Coordinates of N, CA and C in Angstrom, one line a residue:
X1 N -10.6 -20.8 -8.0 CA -9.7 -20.4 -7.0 C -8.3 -20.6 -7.5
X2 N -7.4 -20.0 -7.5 CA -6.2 -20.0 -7.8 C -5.5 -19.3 -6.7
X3 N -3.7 -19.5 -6.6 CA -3.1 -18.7 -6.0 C -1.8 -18.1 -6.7
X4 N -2.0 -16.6 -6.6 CA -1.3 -16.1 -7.8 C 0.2 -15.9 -7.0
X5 N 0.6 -16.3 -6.4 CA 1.7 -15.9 -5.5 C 2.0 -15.1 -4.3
X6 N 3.1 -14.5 -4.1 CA 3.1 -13.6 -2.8 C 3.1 -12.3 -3.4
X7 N 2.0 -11.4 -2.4 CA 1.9 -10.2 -2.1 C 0.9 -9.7 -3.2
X8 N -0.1 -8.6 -3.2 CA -1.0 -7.9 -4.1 C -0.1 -6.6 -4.9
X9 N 1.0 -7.0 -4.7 CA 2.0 -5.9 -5.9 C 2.5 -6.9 -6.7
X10 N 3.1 -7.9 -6.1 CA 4.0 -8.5 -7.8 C 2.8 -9.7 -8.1
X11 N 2.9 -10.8 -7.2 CA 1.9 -11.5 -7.8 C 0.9 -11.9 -8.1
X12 N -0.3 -10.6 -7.2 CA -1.8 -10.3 -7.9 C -1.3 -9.8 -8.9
X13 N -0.7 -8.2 -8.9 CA -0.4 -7.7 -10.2 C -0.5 -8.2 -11.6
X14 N 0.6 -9.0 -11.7 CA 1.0 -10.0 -12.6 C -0.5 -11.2 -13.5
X15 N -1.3 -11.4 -11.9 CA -2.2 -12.3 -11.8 C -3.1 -11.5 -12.9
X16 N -4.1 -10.2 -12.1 CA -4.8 -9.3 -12.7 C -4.0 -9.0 -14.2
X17 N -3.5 -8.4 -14.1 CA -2.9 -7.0 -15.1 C -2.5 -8.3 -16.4
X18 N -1.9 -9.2 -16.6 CA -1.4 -10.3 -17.3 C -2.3 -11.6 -17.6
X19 N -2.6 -12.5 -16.5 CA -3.4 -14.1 -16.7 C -4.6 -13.4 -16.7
X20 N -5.1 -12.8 -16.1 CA -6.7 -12.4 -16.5 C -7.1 -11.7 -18.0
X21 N -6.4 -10.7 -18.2 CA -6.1 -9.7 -19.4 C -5.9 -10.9 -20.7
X22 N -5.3 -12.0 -20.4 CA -4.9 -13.2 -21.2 C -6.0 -14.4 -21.5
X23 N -6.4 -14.4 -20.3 CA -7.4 -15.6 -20.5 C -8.5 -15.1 -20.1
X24 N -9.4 -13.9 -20.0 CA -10.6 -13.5 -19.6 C -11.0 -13.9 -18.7
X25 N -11.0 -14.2 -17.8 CA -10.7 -14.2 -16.0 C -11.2 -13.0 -15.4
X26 N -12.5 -13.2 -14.4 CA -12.5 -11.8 -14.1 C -12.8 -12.1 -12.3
X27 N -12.0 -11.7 -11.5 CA -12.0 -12.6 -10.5 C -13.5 -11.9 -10.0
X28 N -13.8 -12.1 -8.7 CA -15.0 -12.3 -8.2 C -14.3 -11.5 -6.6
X29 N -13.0 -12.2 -5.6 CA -12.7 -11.5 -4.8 C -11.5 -12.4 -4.4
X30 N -10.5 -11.7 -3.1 CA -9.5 -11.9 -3.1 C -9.6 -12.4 -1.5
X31 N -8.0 -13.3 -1.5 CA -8.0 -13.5 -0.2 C -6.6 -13.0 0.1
X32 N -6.5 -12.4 1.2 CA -5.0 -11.9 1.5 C -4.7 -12.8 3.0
X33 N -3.4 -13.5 2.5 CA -3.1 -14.8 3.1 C -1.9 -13.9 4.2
X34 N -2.3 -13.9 5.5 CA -1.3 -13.2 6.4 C -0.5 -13.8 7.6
X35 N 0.7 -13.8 7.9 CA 0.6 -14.5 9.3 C 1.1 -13.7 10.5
X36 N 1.3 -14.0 11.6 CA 1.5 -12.6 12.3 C 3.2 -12.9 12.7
X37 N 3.6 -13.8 12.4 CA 5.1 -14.1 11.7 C 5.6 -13.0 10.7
X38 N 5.0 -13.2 9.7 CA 5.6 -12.3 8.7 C 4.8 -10.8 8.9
X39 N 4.1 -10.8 9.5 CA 4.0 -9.0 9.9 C 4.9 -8.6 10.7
X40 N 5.3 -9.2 12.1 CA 6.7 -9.1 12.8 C 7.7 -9.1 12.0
X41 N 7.8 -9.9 11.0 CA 9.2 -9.6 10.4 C 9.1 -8.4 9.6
X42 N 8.2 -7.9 9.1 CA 7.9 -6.8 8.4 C 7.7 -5.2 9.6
X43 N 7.7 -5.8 10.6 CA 7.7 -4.9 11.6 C 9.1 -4.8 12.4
X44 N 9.9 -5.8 12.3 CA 11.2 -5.5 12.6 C 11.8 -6.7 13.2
X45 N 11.2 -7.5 13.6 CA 12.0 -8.6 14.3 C 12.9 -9.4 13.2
X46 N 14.0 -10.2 14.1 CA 14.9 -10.7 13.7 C 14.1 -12.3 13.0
X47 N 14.3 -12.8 12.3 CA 14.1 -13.8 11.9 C 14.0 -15.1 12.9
X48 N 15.1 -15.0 13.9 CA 15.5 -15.9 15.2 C 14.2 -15.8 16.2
X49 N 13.6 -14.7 16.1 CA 12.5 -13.9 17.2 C 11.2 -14.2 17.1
X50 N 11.0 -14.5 15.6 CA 9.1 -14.4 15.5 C 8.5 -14.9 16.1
X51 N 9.1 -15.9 16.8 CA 8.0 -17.2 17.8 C 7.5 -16.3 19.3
X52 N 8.6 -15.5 19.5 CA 8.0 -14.2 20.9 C 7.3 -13.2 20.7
X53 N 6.4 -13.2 21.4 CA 5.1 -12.6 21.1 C 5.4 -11.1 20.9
X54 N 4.9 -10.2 20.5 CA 5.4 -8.6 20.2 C 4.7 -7.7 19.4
X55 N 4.1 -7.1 20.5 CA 2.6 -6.7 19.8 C 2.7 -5.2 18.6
X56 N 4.3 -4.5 19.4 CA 4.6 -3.2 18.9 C 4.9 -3.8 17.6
X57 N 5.5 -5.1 17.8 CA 6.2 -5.1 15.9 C 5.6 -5.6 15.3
X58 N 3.9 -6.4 15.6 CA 3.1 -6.4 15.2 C 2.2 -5.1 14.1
X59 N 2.4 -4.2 15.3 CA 1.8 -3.1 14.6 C 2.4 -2.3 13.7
X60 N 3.9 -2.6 13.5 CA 4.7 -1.7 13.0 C 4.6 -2.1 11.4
X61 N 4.5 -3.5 11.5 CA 4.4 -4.4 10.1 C 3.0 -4.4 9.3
X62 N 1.8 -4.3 10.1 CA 0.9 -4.2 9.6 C 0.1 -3.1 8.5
X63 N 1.0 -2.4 8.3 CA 1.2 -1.1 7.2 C 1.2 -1.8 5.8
X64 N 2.5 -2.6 6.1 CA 2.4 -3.5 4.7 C 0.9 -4.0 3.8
X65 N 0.4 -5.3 5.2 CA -0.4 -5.9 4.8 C -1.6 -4.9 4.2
X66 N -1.8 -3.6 4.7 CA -3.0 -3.0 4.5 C -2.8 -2.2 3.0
X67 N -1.2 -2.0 2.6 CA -1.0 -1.8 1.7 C -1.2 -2.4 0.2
X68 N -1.4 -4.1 0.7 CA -1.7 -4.9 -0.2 C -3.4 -4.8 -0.2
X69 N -3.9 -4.6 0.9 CA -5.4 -4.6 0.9 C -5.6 -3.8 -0.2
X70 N -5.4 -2.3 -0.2 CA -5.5 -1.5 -0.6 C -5.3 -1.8 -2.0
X71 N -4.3 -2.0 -2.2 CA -3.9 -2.7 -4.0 C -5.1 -3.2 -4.5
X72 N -5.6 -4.2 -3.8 CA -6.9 -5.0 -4.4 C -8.2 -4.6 -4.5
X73 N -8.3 -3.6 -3.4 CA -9.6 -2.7 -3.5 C -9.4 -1.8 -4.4
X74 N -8.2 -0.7 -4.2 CA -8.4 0.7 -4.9 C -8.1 0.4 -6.4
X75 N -6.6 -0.4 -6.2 CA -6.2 -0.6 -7.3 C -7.2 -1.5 -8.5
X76 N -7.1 -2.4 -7.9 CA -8.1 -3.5 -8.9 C -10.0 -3.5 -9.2
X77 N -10.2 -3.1 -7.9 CA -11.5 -3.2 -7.7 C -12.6 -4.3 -7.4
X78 N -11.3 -4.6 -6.5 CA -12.3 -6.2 -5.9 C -12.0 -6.0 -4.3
X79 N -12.9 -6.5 -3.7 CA -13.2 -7.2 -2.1 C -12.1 -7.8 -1.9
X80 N -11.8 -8.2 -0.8 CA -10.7 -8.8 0.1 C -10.6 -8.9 1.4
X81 N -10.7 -10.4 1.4 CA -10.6 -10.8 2.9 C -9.6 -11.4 3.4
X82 N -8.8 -10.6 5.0 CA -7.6 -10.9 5.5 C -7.6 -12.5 6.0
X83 N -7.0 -13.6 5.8 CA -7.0 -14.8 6.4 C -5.2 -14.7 7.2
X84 N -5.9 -14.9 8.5 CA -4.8 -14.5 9.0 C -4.2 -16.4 9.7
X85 N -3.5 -16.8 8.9 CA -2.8 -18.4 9.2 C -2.4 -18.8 10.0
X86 N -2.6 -19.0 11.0 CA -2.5 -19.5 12.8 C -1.0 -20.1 12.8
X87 N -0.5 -20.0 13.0 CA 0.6 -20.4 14.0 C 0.7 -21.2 15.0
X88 N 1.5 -22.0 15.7 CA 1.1 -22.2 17.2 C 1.7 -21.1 18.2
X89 N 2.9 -20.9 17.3 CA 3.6 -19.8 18.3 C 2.9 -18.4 18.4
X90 N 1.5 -18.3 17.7 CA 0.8 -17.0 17.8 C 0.1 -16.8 18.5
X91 N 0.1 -15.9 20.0 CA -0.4 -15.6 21.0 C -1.6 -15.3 20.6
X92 N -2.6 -15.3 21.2 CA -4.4 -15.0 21.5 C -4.2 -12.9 21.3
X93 N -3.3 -12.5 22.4 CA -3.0 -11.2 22.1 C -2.7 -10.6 20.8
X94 N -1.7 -11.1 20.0 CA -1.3 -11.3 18.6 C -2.9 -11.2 17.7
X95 N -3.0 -12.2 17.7 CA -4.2 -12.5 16.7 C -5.5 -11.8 16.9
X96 N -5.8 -11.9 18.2 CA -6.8 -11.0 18.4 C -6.3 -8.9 17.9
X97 N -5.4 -8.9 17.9 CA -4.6 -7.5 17.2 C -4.9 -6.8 16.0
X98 N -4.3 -8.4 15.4 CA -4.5 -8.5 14.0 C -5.9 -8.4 13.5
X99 N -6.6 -9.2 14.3 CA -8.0 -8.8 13.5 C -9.1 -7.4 14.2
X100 N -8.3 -7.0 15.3 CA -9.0 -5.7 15.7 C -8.4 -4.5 14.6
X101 N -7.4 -4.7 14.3 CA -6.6 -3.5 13.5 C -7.4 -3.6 11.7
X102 N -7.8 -4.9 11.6 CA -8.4 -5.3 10.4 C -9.7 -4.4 10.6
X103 N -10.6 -4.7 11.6 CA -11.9 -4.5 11.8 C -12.1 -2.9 11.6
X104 N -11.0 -2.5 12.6 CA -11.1 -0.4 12.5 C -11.2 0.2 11.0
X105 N -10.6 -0.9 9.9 CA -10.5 -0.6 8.7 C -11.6 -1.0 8.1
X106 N -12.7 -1.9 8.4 CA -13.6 -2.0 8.0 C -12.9 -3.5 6.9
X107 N -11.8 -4.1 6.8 CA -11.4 -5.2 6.0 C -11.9 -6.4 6.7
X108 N -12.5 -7.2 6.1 CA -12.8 -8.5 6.8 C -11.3 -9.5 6.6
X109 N -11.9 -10.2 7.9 CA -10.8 -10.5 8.5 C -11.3 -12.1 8.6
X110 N -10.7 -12.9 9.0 CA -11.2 -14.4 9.6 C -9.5 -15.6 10.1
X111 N -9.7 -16.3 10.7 CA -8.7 -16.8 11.2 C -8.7 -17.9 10.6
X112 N -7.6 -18.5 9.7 CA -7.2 -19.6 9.2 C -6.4 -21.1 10.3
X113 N -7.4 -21.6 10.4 CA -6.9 -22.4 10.8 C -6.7 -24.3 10.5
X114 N -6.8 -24.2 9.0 CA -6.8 -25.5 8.6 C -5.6 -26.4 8.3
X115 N -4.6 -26.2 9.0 CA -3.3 -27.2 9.1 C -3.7 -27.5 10.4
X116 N -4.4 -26.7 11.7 CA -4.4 -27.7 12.6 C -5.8 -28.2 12.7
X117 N -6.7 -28.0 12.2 CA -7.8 -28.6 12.3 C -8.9 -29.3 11.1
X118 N -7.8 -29.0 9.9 CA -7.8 -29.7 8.3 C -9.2 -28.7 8.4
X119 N -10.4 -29.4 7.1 CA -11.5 -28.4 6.6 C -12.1 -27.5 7.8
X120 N -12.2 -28.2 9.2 CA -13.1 -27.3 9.9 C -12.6 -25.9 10.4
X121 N -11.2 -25.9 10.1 CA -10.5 -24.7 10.5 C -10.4 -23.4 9.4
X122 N -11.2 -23.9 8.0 CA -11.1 -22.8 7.5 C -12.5 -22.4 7.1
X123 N -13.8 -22.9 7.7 CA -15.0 -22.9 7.5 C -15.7 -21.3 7.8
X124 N -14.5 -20.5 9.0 CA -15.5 -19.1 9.1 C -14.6 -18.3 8.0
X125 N -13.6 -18.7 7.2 CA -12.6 -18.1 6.3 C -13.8 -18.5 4.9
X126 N -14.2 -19.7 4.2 CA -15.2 -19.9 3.5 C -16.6 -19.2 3.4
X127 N -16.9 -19.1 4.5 CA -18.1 -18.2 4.5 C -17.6 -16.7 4.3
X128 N -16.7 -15.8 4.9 CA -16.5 -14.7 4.1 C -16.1 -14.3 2.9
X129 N -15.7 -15.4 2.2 CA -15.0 -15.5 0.7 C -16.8 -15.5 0.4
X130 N -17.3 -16.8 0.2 CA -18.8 -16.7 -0.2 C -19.5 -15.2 -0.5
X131 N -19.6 -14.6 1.1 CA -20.3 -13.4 1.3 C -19.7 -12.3 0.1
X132 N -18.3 -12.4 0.3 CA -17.6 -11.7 -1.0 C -17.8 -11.9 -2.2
X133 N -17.8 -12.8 -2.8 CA -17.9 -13.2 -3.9 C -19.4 -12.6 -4.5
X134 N -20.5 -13.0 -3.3 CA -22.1 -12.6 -3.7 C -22.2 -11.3 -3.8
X135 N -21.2 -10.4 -3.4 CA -20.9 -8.6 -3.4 C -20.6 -8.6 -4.9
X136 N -19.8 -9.1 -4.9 CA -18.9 -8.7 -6.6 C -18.1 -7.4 -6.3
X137 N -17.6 -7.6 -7.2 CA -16.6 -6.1 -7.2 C -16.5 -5.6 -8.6
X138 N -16.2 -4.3 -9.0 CA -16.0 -3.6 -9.7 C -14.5 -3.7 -10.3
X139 N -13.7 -4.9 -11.0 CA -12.8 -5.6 -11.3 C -11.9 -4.8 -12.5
X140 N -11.3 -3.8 -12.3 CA -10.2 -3.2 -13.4 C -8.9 -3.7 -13.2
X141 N -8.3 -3.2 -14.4 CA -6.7 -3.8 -14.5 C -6.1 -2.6 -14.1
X142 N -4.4 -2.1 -13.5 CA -4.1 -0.9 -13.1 C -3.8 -0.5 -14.3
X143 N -3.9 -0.4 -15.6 CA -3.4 -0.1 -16.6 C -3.9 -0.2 -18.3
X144 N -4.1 0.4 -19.3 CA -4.7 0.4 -20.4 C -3.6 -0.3 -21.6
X145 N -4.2 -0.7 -21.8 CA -3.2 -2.0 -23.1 C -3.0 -0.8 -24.4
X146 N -3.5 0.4 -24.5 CA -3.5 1.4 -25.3 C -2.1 2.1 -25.0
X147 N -1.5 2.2 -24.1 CA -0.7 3.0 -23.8 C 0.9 2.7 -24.1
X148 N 2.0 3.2 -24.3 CA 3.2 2.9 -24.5 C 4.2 1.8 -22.8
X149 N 4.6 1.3 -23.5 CA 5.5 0.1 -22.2 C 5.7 1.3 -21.2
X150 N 6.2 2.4 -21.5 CA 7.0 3.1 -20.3 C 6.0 3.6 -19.6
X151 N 4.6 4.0 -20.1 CA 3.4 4.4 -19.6 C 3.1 3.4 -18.5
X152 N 3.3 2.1 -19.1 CA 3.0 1.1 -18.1 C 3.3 0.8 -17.4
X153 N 4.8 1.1 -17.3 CA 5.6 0.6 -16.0 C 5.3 1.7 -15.3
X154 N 5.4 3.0 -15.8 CA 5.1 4.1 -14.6 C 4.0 3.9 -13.9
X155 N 2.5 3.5 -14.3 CA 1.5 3.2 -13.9 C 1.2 2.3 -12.8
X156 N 2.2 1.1 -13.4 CA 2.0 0.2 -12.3 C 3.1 0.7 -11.3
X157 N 4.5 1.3 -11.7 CA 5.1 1.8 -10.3 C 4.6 2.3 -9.6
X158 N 3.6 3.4 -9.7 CA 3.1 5.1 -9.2 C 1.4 4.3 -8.5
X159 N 1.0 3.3 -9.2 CA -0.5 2.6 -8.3 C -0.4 1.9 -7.7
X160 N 0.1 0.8 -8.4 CA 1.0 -0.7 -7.2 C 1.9 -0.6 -5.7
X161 N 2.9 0.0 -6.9 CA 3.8 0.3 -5.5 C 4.3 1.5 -4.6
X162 N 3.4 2.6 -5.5 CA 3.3 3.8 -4.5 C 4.9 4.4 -4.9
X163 N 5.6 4.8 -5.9 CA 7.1 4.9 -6.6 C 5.9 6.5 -6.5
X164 N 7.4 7.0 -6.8 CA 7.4 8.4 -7.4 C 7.4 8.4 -8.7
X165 N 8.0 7.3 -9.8 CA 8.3 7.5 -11.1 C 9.6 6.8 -11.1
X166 N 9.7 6.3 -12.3 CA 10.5 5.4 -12.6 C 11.8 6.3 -13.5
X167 N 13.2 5.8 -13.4 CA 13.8 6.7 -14.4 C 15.1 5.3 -14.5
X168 N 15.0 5.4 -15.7 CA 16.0 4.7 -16.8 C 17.0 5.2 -17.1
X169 N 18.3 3.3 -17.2 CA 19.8 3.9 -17.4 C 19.2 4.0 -19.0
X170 N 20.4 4.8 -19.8 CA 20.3 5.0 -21.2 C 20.5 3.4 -21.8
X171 N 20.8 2.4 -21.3 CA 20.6 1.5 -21.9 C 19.3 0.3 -21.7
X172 N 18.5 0.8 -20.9 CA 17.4 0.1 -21.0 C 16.2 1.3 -21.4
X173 N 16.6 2.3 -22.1 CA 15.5 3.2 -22.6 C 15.6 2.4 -24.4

């Protein structure tokens, strides 16, 4: 278990495409760590606001997170389960949202709740990692170690992060 940082573009990326590629690491499945804080804020709320409940900017944000899903299934080729990190300020409405909008996608979902209730709150989050792991996944890197640098940054711009293509001042060509 490791944690490669924030988000399934820079610091899975990095994780996969780099530490794995380095140390023969081939993960087994992912956990995408969500809160319905930072999907509001990625849906529009002010920073001042996250604690009020808000279902539309819930949904507005939730584009992101599925964008990262997506990274780690299409891109990489591994399983991924949404752990969505409880709050107190996170309404029943909220969370129950979050994991109905998970479910239509067919992404497993589970509610993290081990800051307020230490191991027993992350025990239905453990069992879907388990069930993941016993799947396996079909584990690629977004990119071929055969190919030129510029090849590579386009690849990972154009799969990662959904770019049109990359284009260079004359002094970093």
């Amino acid at each position: 278990v490791t944690e490669a940082g924030f988000g399934a573009d820079l610091g899975a990326e990095k994780f996969f495409d780099i530490k794995c590629r380095k140390s023969g690491l081939v993960p087994d499945a992912v956990v995408l760590v969500a809160t319905v804080r930072a999907l509001k804020y990625h849906g529009g709320v002010k920073k001042d606001a996250l604690t009020v409940p808000d279902t539309n900017a819930l949904l507005a944000g939730l584009p992101n997170l599925f964008k990262h899903a997506s990274n780690v299934q299409q891109v990489f080729g591994l399983p991924c389960v949404v752990a969505i990190n409880r709050f107190p300020s996170d309404s029943e409405e909220e969370l129950a949202l979050v994991e109905a909008e998970c479910k239509k996608r067919n992404l497993p979902v589970a509610l993290s709740e081990v800051w307020a209730k230490g191991g027993a709150g992350g025990i239905a989050l453990a069992k879907k990692v388990v069930e993941l792991c016993e799947k396996g996944g079909n584990f690629s890197f977004s990119y071929d170690l055969d190919i030129s640098l510029f090849e590579k940054i386009e690849t990972v711009v154009r799969r990662v992060y959904g770019g049109a293509g990359v284009t260079y001042t004359p002094s970093a060509k």
